[in-house]
Amino acid sequence: MAILLAAGAAIGWGASDYFGGDASRRDTPVFVVVAVAELLGVLLVLPFLIGRGNPPPDDPRLLLAAVAGLAVTVELSLIYRALSRGAAFITAPTGALGAAAAVTVGLIAGDPLSLALAIGLVCALLGAAVSAWTSPVTGRRSRAETWGVVATCLGAAAAVGAMLVSLHAAGRLDPYWATATEHASTGVSAGLAALVGTRRTLRNILPGRRQLPTLALIATVGVGGDLPTRAPHTTGRSAWCRRSHRSTRSRRSPWGGRCEASVLLASSSPESCSRCRAPR
């Protein structure tokens, strides 16, 4: 089951990023793509919340999901902008560095480190470095463009790490409410950024009808990637779900994400989480 959940997260996030980058190449601003897709994601989660009948947890840690949403806005905006400019190779180092940051925080907090997880993390970092270094477009960039790409990568990676840590903490309370809160926070923050950044009215920046099916697809696969990772597990495993779809090849094909990291993720821990004692 853990392998299937990890693979589902990898495919969902990979497809979401692919279609998001494709949509941001058009006239619609990046922040608008993020805002509309994330708010549609909230609508998709609402039936789960209504069907369960549970109110939101009365715990301030749920606000960490809102913090995660802000981090997602930063990450997706940087990633989509890079994709729209042809810098697809940036996704590999971004995912690897973000996962490494989240794993480091988890280890400091007391998460166990297994041999398989350590080996997988090293392989991810090395693979990301090779993927970025050997990309055919990196050699054709000026020094200023190269440093711009590096800054974008580091910023997005920091956002990934912050999102994983915050959302993991909020997800321990209630995975569905944490997911809904994250998507709502991302949608609202991205929408405000779109209004401020473009200095246009809301009516002028809304996407056209032709883009709505693509945005709905982004929301669907994005939520599909979110929910599997809300199962109780360690921060390291959350990071591996996020890392497993970050490859340059997945930008060319939405279903071409590398799932071997997901398999390592699922096999790198005992049958139950050592901290929450909940079965995987």
PDB file of C-alpha atoms in Angstrom, residues 5-277:
ATOM      1  CA  LEU A   5       0.525   5.750  -2.244  1.00  0.00           C
ATOM      2  CA  ALA A   6       4.019   7.001  -3.014  1.00  0.00           C
ATOM      3  CA  ALA A   7       3.646   6.220  -6.716  1.00  0.00           C
ATOM      4  CA  GLY A   8       0.262   7.952  -6.787  1.00  0.00           C
ATOM      5  CA  ALA A   9       1.750  11.064  -5.198  1.00  0.00           C
ATOM      6  CA  ALA A  10       4.615  11.048  -7.689  1.00  0.00           C
ATOM      7  CA  ILE A  11       2.312  10.763 -10.704  1.00  0.00           C
ATOM      8  CA  GLY A  12      -0.168  13.318  -9.387  1.00  0.00           C
ATOM      9  CA  TRP A  13       2.407  15.980  -8.570  1.00  0.00           C
ATOM     10  CA  GLY A  14       4.383  15.322 -11.741  1.00  0.00           C
ATOM     11  CA  ALA A  15       1.316  15.698 -13.940  1.00  0.00           C
ATOM     12  CA  SER A  16       0.209  18.802 -12.028  1.00  0.00           C
ATOM     13  CA  ASP A  17       3.554  20.517 -12.549  1.00  0.00           C
ATOM     14  CA  TYR A  18       3.685  19.515 -16.205  1.00  0.00           C
ATOM     15  CA  PHE A  19       0.252  20.901 -17.072  1.00  0.00           C
ATOM     16  CA  GLY A  20       0.818  23.937 -14.852  1.00  0.00           C
ATOM     17  CA  GLY A  21       3.987  24.831 -16.681  1.00  0.00           C
ATOM     18  CA  ASP A  22       2.251  24.347 -20.003  1.00  0.00           C
ATOM     19  CA  ALA A  23      -0.650  26.607 -18.982  1.00  0.00           C
ATOM     20  CA  SER A  24       1.697  29.355 -17.783  1.00  0.00           C
ATOM     21  CA  ARG A  25       3.265  29.599 -21.250  1.00  0.00           C
ATOM     22  CA  ARG A  26       0.100  31.282 -22.496  1.00  0.00           C
ATOM     23  CA  ASP A  27      -1.227  34.777 -21.861  1.00  0.00           C
ATOM     24  CA  THR A  28      -2.527  33.927 -18.377  1.00  0.00           C
ATOM     25  CA  PRO A  29      -0.123  35.064 -15.599  1.00  0.00           C
ATOM     26  CA  VAL A  30       1.592  32.373 -13.539  1.00  0.00           C
ATOM     27  CA  PHE A  31      -0.062  33.424 -10.280  1.00  0.00           C
ATOM     28  CA  VAL A  32      -3.496  33.229 -11.900  1.00  0.00           C
ATOM     29  CA  VAL A  33      -2.824  29.663 -13.051  1.00  0.00           C
ATOM     30  CA  VAL A  34      -1.783  28.723  -9.512  1.00  0.00           C
ATOM     31  CA  ALA A  35      -4.711  30.531  -7.849  1.00  0.00           C
ATOM     32  CA  VAL A  36      -7.477  29.101 -10.028  1.00  0.00           C
ATOM     33  CA  ALA A  37      -6.081  25.558  -9.972  1.00  0.00           C
ATOM     34  CA  GLU A  38      -5.664  25.567  -6.184  1.00  0.00           C
ATOM     35  CA  LEU A  39      -9.138  26.982  -5.505  1.00  0.00           C
ATOM     36  CA  LEU A  40     -10.606  24.324  -7.772  1.00  0.00           C
ATOM     37  CA  GLY A  41      -8.663  21.831  -5.665  1.00  0.00           C
ATOM     38  CA  VAL A  42     -10.501  23.088  -2.567  1.00  0.00           C
ATOM     39  CA  LEU A  43     -13.817  22.353  -4.288  1.00  0.00           C
ATOM     40  CA  LEU A  44     -12.631  18.810  -4.970  1.00  0.00           C
ATOM     41  CA  VAL A  45     -11.754  18.237  -1.309  1.00  0.00           C
ATOM     42  CA  LEU A  46     -15.069  19.630   0.015  1.00  0.00           C
ATOM     43  CA  PRO A  47     -17.054  16.399  -0.637  1.00  0.00           C
ATOM     44  CA  PHE A  48     -14.561  14.480   1.514  1.00  0.00           C
ATOM     45  CA  LEU A  49     -14.941  17.013   4.333  1.00  0.00           C
ATOM     46  CA  ILE A  50     -18.744  16.995   4.135  1.00  0.00           C
ATOM     47  CA  GLY A  51     -18.914  13.215   3.905  1.00  0.00           C
ATOM     48  CA  ARG A  52     -16.728  12.722   6.967  1.00  0.00           C
ATOM     49  CA  GLY A  53     -18.730  15.198   9.027  1.00  0.00           C
ATOM     50  CA  ASN A  54     -15.778  16.135  11.218  1.00  0.00           C
ATOM     51  CA  PRO A  55     -15.234  19.803  12.108  1.00  0.00           C
ATOM     52  CA  PRO A  56     -11.758  21.298  11.698  1.00  0.00           C
ATOM     53  CA  PRO A  57      -9.401  20.435  14.566  1.00  0.00           C
ATOM     54  CA  ASP A  58      -9.371  22.961  17.393  1.00  0.00           C
ATOM     55  CA  ASP A  59      -5.604  23.149  17.364  1.00  0.00           C
ATOM     56  CA  PRO A  60      -3.422  26.086  16.287  1.00  0.00           C
ATOM     57  CA  ARG A  61      -1.101  23.685  14.481  1.00  0.00           C
ATOM     58  CA  LEU A  62      -3.668  23.522  11.677  1.00  0.00           C
ATOM     59  CA  LEU A  63      -2.503  27.028  10.755  1.00  0.00           C
ATOM     60  CA  LEU A  64       0.756  25.424   9.658  1.00  0.00           C
ATOM     61  CA  ALA A  65      -1.192  24.183   6.635  1.00  0.00           C
ATOM     62  CA  ALA A  66      -1.811  27.824   5.727  1.00  0.00           C
ATOM     63  CA  VAL A  67       1.923  28.459   6.044  1.00  0.00           C
ATOM     64  CA  ALA A  68       2.466  25.496   3.742  1.00  0.00           C
ATOM     65  CA  GLY A  69       0.052  27.076   1.272  1.00  0.00           C
ATOM     66  CA  LEU A  70       2.096  30.263   1.175  1.00  0.00           C
ATOM     67  CA  ALA A  71       5.213  28.185   0.555  1.00  0.00           C
ATOM     68  CA  VAL A  72       3.446  26.348  -2.271  1.00  0.00           C
ATOM     69  CA  THR A  73       2.608  29.687  -3.894  1.00  0.00           C
ATOM     70  CA  VAL A  74       6.274  30.637  -3.873  1.00  0.00           C
ATOM     71  CA  GLU A  75       7.417  27.228  -5.102  1.00  0.00           C
ATOM     72  CA  LEU A  76       4.887  26.752  -7.898  1.00  0.00           C
ATOM     73  CA  SER A  77       5.272  30.298  -9.125  1.00  0.00           C
ATOM     74  CA  LEU A  78       9.046  29.902  -9.416  1.00  0.00           C
ATOM     75  CA  ILE A  79       8.755  26.452 -10.989  1.00  0.00           C
ATOM     76  CA  TYR A  80       6.058  27.443 -13.488  1.00  0.00           C
ATOM     77  CA  ARG A  81       7.991  30.557 -14.463  1.00  0.00           C
ATOM     78  CA  ALA A  82      11.113  28.473 -15.061  1.00  0.00           C
ATOM     79  CA  LEU A  83       9.140  25.934 -17.095  1.00  0.00           C
ATOM     80  CA  SER A  84       7.569  28.663 -19.215  1.00  0.00           C
ATOM     81  CA  ARG A  85      11.086  29.908 -20.032  1.00  0.00           C
ATOM     82  CA  GLY A  86      12.360  26.492 -21.054  1.00  0.00           C
ATOM     83  CA  ALA A  87      14.330  25.739 -17.867  1.00  0.00           C
ATOM     84  CA  ALA A  88      12.703  22.364 -17.224  1.00  0.00           C
ATOM     85  CA  PHE A  89      15.940  20.970 -15.777  1.00  0.00           C
ATOM     86  CA  ILE A  90      15.417  23.113 -12.666  1.00  0.00           C
ATOM     87  CA  THR A  91      12.781  20.734 -11.309  1.00  0.00           C
ATOM     88  CA  ALA A  92      15.265  17.971 -10.466  1.00  0.00           C
ATOM     89  CA  PRO A  93      17.608  19.978  -8.192  1.00  0.00           C
ATOM     90  CA  THR A  94      14.648  21.845  -6.690  1.00  0.00           C
ATOM     91  CA  GLY A  95      12.929  18.658  -5.584  1.00  0.00           C
ATOM     92  CA  ALA A  96      16.136  17.055  -4.339  1.00  0.00           C
ATOM     93  CA  LEU A  97      17.279  20.063  -2.306  1.00  0.00           C
ATOM     94  CA  GLY A  98      13.799  20.628  -0.891  1.00  0.00           C
ATOM     95  CA  ALA A  99      13.501  16.988   0.125  1.00  0.00           C
ATOM     96  CA  ALA A 100      16.958  17.070   1.692  1.00  0.00           C
ATOM     97  CA  ALA A 101      15.990  20.113   3.746  1.00  0.00           C
ATOM     98  CA  ALA A 102      12.789  18.460   4.959  1.00  0.00           C
ATOM     99  CA  VAL A 103      14.591  15.218   5.811  1.00  0.00           C
ATOM    100  CA  THR A 104      17.197  17.180   7.764  1.00  0.00           C
ATOM    101  CA  VAL A 105      14.499  18.897   9.812  1.00  0.00           C
ATOM    102  CA  GLY A 106      12.828  15.543  10.422  1.00  0.00           C
ATOM    103  CA  LEU A 107      16.074  13.983  11.625  1.00  0.00           C
ATOM    104  CA  ILE A 108      16.669  16.881  13.998  1.00  0.00           C
ATOM    105  CA  ALA A 109      13.133  16.385  15.335  1.00  0.00           C
ATOM    106  CA  GLY A 110      13.811  12.707  15.986  1.00  0.00           C
ATOM    107  CA  ASP A 111      12.721  10.842  12.855  1.00  0.00           C
ATOM    108  CA  PRO A 112      14.678   7.596  12.331  1.00  0.00           C
ATOM    109  CA  LEU A 113      17.245   7.380   9.524  1.00  0.00           C
ATOM    110  CA  SER A 114      17.409   4.048   7.747  1.00  0.00           C
ATOM    111  CA  LEU A 115      20.150   2.905   5.398  1.00  0.00           C
ATOM    112  CA  ALA A 116      17.796   2.786   2.410  1.00  0.00           C
ATOM    113  CA  LEU A 117      16.590   6.333   3.047  1.00  0.00           C
ATOM    114  CA  ALA A 118      20.148   7.630   3.370  1.00  0.00           C
ATOM    115  CA  ILE A 119      21.245   5.906   0.161  1.00  0.00           C
ATOM    116  CA  GLY A 120      18.164   7.134  -1.670  1.00  0.00           C
ATOM    117  CA  LEU A 121      18.748  10.710  -0.558  1.00  0.00           C
ATOM    118  CA  VAL A 122      22.346  10.647  -1.765  1.00  0.00           C
ATOM    119  CA  CYS A 123      21.257   9.175  -5.101  1.00  0.00           C
ATOM    120  CA  ALA A 124      18.578  11.853  -5.470  1.00  0.00           C
ATOM    121  CA  LEU A 125      21.052  14.668  -4.871  1.00  0.00           C
ATOM    122  CA  LEU A 126      23.604  13.171  -7.255  1.00  0.00           C
ATOM    123  CA  GLY A 127      20.959  12.486  -9.891  1.00  0.00           C
ATOM    124  CA  ALA A 128      19.612  16.016  -9.650  1.00  0.00           C
ATOM    125  CA  ALA A 129      23.103  17.460 -10.015  1.00  0.00           C
ATOM    126  CA  VAL A 130      23.827  15.327 -13.075  1.00  0.00           C
ATOM    127  CA  SER A 131      20.427  16.146 -14.598  1.00  0.00           C
ATOM    128  CA  ALA A 132      20.981  19.891 -14.263  1.00  0.00           C
ATOM    129  CA  TRP A 133      24.656  19.802 -15.270  1.00  0.00           C
ATOM    130  CA  THR A 134      24.078  17.777 -18.435  1.00  0.00           C
ATOM    131  CA  SER A 135      20.991  19.673 -19.598  1.00  0.00           C
ATOM    132  CA  PRO A 136      21.574  20.882 -23.186  1.00  0.00           C
ATOM    133  CA  VAL A 137      20.181  24.348 -22.430  1.00  0.00           C
ATOM    134  CA  THR A 138      22.501  25.131 -19.499  1.00  0.00           C
ATOM    135  CA  GLY A 139      25.519  25.676 -21.724  1.00  0.00           C
ATOM    136  CA  ARG A 140      23.722  28.275 -23.857  1.00  0.00           C
ATOM    137  CA  ARG A 141      22.913  30.661 -21.008  1.00  0.00           C
ATOM    138  CA  SER A 142      24.804  33.787 -20.046  1.00  0.00           C
ATOM    139  CA  ARG A 143      26.325  34.168 -16.587  1.00  0.00           C
ATOM    140  CA  ALA A 144      23.482  36.442 -15.478  1.00  0.00           C
ATOM    141  CA  GLU A 145      20.882  33.942 -16.689  1.00  0.00           C
ATOM    142  CA  THR A 146      22.719  31.105 -14.947  1.00  0.00           C
ATOM    143  CA  TRP A 147      22.769  32.921 -11.613  1.00  0.00           C
ATOM    144  CA  GLY A 148      19.096  33.739 -12.083  1.00  0.00           C
ATOM    145  CA  VAL A 149      18.310  30.052 -12.541  1.00  0.00           C
ATOM    146  CA  VAL A 150      20.387  29.176  -9.455  1.00  0.00           C
ATOM    147  CA  ALA A 151      18.504  31.738  -7.367  1.00  0.00           C
ATOM    148  CA  THR A 152      15.183  30.405  -8.647  1.00  0.00           C
ATOM    149  CA  CYS A 153      16.192  26.849  -7.804  1.00  0.00           C
ATOM    150  CA  LEU A 154      17.332  27.692  -4.262  1.00  0.00           C
ATOM    151  CA  GLY A 155      14.210  29.753  -3.593  1.00  0.00           C
ATOM    152  CA  ALA A 156      11.902  27.008  -4.820  1.00  0.00           C
ATOM    153  CA  ALA A 157      13.828  24.363  -2.865  1.00  0.00           C
ATOM    154  CA  ALA A 158      13.529  26.381   0.350  1.00  0.00           C
ATOM    155  CA  ALA A 159       9.796  26.680  -0.274  1.00  0.00           C
ATOM    156  CA  VAL A 160       9.518  22.917  -0.838  1.00  0.00           C
ATOM    157  CA  GLY A 161      11.256  22.211   2.453  1.00  0.00           C
ATOM    158  CA  ALA A 162       9.069  24.676   4.357  1.00  0.00           C
ATOM    159  CA  MET A 163       5.931  23.258   2.777  1.00  0.00           C
ATOM    160  CA  LEU A 164       6.794  19.654   3.613  1.00  0.00           C
ATOM    161  CA  VAL A 165       7.640  20.354   7.242  1.00  0.00           C
ATOM    162  CA  SER A 166       4.602  22.583   7.857  1.00  0.00           C
ATOM    163  CA  LEU A 167       2.114  20.362   6.071  1.00  0.00           C
ATOM    164  CA  HIS A 168       3.426  17.241   7.774  1.00  0.00           C
ATOM    165  CA  ALA A 169       2.796  18.803  11.187  1.00  0.00           C
ATOM    166  CA  ALA A 170      -0.708  19.963  10.227  1.00  0.00           C
ATOM    167  CA  GLY A 171      -1.544  16.646   8.574  1.00  0.00           C
ATOM    168  CA  ARG A 172      -1.073  14.813  11.863  1.00  0.00           C
ATOM    169  CA  LEU A 173      -4.240  16.546  13.114  1.00  0.00           C
ATOM    170  CA  ASP A 174      -6.494  15.849  10.128  1.00  0.00           C
ATOM    171  CA  PRO A 175      -5.183  15.092   6.627  1.00  0.00           C
ATOM    172  CA  TYR A 176      -8.281  16.315   4.782  1.00  0.00           C
ATOM    173  CA  TRP A 177      -8.610  19.609   6.627  1.00  0.00           C
ATOM    174  CA  ALA A 178      -4.874  20.162   6.251  1.00  0.00           C
ATOM    175  CA  THR A 179      -5.136  19.578   2.494  1.00  0.00           C
ATOM    176  CA  ALA A 180      -8.119  21.918   2.136  1.00  0.00           C
ATOM    177  CA  THR A 181      -6.439  24.617   4.218  1.00  0.00           C
ATOM    178  CA  GLU A 182      -3.248  24.350   2.187  1.00  0.00           C
ATOM    179  CA  HIS A 183      -5.053  24.664  -1.140  1.00  0.00           C
ATOM    180  CA  ALA A 184      -7.186  27.569   0.087  1.00  0.00           C
ATOM    181  CA  SER A 185      -4.126  29.407   1.397  1.00  0.00           C
ATOM    182  CA  THR A 186      -2.280  28.835  -1.860  1.00  0.00           C
ATOM    183  CA  GLY A 187      -5.227  29.984  -3.957  1.00  0.00           C
ATOM    184  CA  VAL A 188      -5.843  33.159  -1.968  1.00  0.00           C
ATOM    185  CA  SER A 189      -2.174  34.143  -1.706  1.00  0.00           C
ATOM    186  CA  ALA A 190      -1.547  33.470  -5.396  1.00  0.00           C
ATOM    187  CA  GLY A 191      -4.664  35.423  -6.336  1.00  0.00           C
ATOM    188  CA  LEU A 192      -3.556  38.435  -4.297  1.00  0.00           C
ATOM    189  CA  ALA A 193      -0.092  38.209  -5.836  1.00  0.00           C
ATOM    190  CA  ALA A 194      -1.673  38.174  -9.302  1.00  0.00           C
ATOM    191  CA  LEU A 195      -3.708  41.307  -8.584  1.00  0.00           C
ATOM    192  CA  VAL A 196      -0.731  43.171  -7.140  1.00  0.00           C
ATOM    193  CA  GLY A 197       1.819  41.960  -9.668  1.00  0.00           C
ATOM    194  CA  THR A 198      -0.174  42.520 -12.844  1.00  0.00           C
ATOM    195  CA  ARG A 199      -1.901  45.723 -11.674  1.00  0.00           C
ATOM    196  CA  ARG A 200      -4.972  44.751 -13.619  1.00  0.00           C
ATOM    197  CA  THR A 201      -8.563  44.199 -12.561  1.00  0.00           C
ATOM    198  CA  LEU A 202      -9.794  40.759 -11.615  1.00  0.00           C
ATOM    199  CA  ARG A 203     -11.896  40.541 -14.763  1.00  0.00           C
ATOM    200  CA  ASN A 204      -8.884  41.174 -16.997  1.00  0.00           C
ATOM    201  CA  ILE A 205      -6.648  38.501 -15.489  1.00  0.00           C
ATOM    202  CA  LEU A 206      -9.110  35.625 -15.230  1.00  0.00           C
ATOM    203  CA  PRO A 207      -8.334  32.736 -17.607  1.00  0.00           C
ATOM    204  CA  GLY A 208     -10.501  32.132 -20.635  1.00  0.00           C
ATOM    205  CA  ARG A 209     -12.956  29.288 -20.965  1.00  0.00           C
ATOM    206  CA  ARG A 210     -10.546  27.329 -23.128  1.00  0.00           C
ATOM    207  CA  GLN A 211      -8.089  27.107 -20.237  1.00  0.00           C
ATOM    208  CA  LEU A 212     -10.598  25.960 -17.622  1.00  0.00           C
ATOM    209  CA  PRO A 213     -10.398  22.241 -18.551  1.00  0.00           C
ATOM    210  CA  THR A 214      -6.607  22.344 -18.197  1.00  0.00           C
ATOM    211  CA  LEU A 215      -6.837  24.133 -14.850  1.00  0.00           C
ATOM    212  CA  ALA A 216      -9.433  21.621 -13.645  1.00  0.00           C
ATOM    213  CA  LEU A 217      -7.087  18.812 -14.655  1.00  0.00           C
ATOM    214  CA  ILE A 218      -4.228  20.472 -12.743  1.00  0.00           C
ATOM    215  CA  ALA A 219      -6.449  20.693  -9.653  1.00  0.00           C
ATOM    216  CA  THR A 220      -7.553  17.067  -9.927  1.00  0.00           C
ATOM    217  CA  VAL A 221      -4.116  15.530 -10.287  1.00  0.00           C
ATOM    218  CA  GLY A 222      -2.708  17.937  -7.698  1.00  0.00           C
ATOM    219  CA  VAL A 223      -5.210  16.857  -5.050  1.00  0.00           C
ATOM    220  CA  GLY A 224      -4.655  13.274  -6.138  1.00  0.00           C
ATOM    221  CA  GLY A 225      -0.983  13.724  -5.352  1.00  0.00           C
ATOM    222  CA  ASP A 226      -1.646  15.464  -2.038  1.00  0.00           C
ATOM    223  CA  LEU A 227      -3.984  13.007  -0.351  1.00  0.00           C
ATOM    224  CA  PRO A 228      -1.724   9.900  -0.453  1.00  0.00           C
ATOM    225  CA  THR A 229       1.008  11.773   1.410  1.00  0.00           C
ATOM    226  CA  ARG A 230      -1.307  12.773   4.263  1.00  0.00           C
ATOM    227  CA  ALA A 231      -1.221   9.256   5.681  1.00  0.00           C
ATOM    228  CA  PRO A 232       0.719   9.121   8.973  1.00  0.00           C
ATOM    229  CA  HIS A 233       4.436   8.742   8.297  1.00  0.00           C
ATOM    230  CA  THR A 234       7.701  10.481   8.958  1.00  0.00           C
ATOM    231  CA  THR A 235       8.826  13.769   7.447  1.00  0.00           C
ATOM    232  CA  GLY A 236      11.434  11.900   5.442  1.00  0.00           C
ATOM    233  CA  ARG A 237       8.822   9.833   3.698  1.00  0.00           C
ATOM    234  CA  SER A 238       6.777  12.961   2.924  1.00  0.00           C
ATOM    235  CA  ALA A 239       9.868  14.448   1.353  1.00  0.00           C
ATOM    236  CA  TRP A 240      10.468  11.344  -0.729  1.00  0.00           C
ATOM    237  CA  CYS A 241       6.943  11.488  -2.133  1.00  0.00           C
ATOM    238  CA  ARG A 242       7.614  15.056  -3.171  1.00  0.00           C
ATOM    239  CA  ARG A 243      11.053  14.250  -4.575  1.00  0.00           C
ATOM    240  CA  SER A 244      10.002  11.239  -6.626  1.00  0.00           C
ATOM    241  CA  HIS A 245       8.325  13.256  -9.368  1.00  0.00           C
ATOM    242  CA  ARG A 246      11.034  15.905  -9.751  1.00  0.00           C
ATOM    243  CA  SER A 247      12.813  14.893 -12.924  1.00  0.00           C
ATOM    244  CA  THR A 248      13.495  16.661 -16.177  1.00  0.00           C
ATOM    245  CA  ARG A 249      11.907  13.865 -18.167  1.00  0.00           C
ATOM    246  CA  SER A 250       8.587  14.307 -16.398  1.00  0.00           C
ATOM    247  CA  ARG A 251       8.356  17.804 -17.799  1.00  0.00           C
ATOM    248  CA  ARG A 252       8.300  16.366 -21.318  1.00  0.00           C
ATOM    249  CA  SER A 253       5.717  13.727 -20.495  1.00  0.00           C
ATOM    250  CA  PRO A 254       3.291  14.118 -17.574  1.00  0.00           C
ATOM    251  CA  TRP A 255       3.394  10.394 -16.848  1.00  0.00           C
ATOM    252  CA  GLY A 256       7.157  10.065 -17.146  1.00  0.00           C
ATOM    253  CA  GLY A 257       8.006  10.722 -13.488  1.00  0.00           C
ATOM    254  CA  ARG A 258      10.593   8.490 -11.880  1.00  0.00           C
ATOM    255  CA  CYS A 259       8.971   6.197  -9.332  1.00  0.00           C
ATOM    256  CA  GLU A 260      12.086   4.383  -8.107  1.00  0.00           C
ATOM    257  CA  ALA A 261      12.455   6.939  -5.325  1.00  0.00           C
ATOM    258  CA  SER A 262       8.897   6.150  -4.286  1.00  0.00           C
ATOM    259  CA  VAL A 263       9.780   2.488  -3.942  1.00  0.00           C
ATOM    260  CA  LEU A 264      12.768   3.394  -1.769  1.00  0.00           C
ATOM    261  CA  LEU A 265      10.481   5.602   0.240  1.00  0.00           C
ATOM    262  CA  ALA A 266       7.988   2.858   0.889  1.00  0.00           C
ATOM    263  CA  SER A 267      10.618   0.281   1.793  1.00  0.00           C
ATOM    264  CA  SER A 268      12.804   2.462   3.959  1.00  0.00           C
ATOM    265  CA  SER A 269      10.767   2.351   7.156  1.00  0.00           C
ATOM    266  CA  PRO A 270       9.210  -0.213   9.482  1.00  0.00           C
ATOM    267  CA  GLU A 271       5.618  -1.384   9.192  1.00  0.00           C
ATOM    268  CA  SER A 272       4.418   1.435  11.398  1.00  0.00           C
ATOM    269  CA  CYS A 273       5.521   4.959  12.058  1.00  0.00           C
ATOM    270  CA  SER A 274       7.739   4.925  15.127  1.00  0.00           C
ATOM    271  CA  ARG A 275       6.398   8.257  16.325  1.00  0.00           C
ATOM    272  CA  CYS A 276       2.632   7.983  15.844  1.00  0.00           C
ATOM    273  CA  ARG A 277       2.316   4.162  15.847  1.00  0.00           C
TER     274      ARG A 277
END
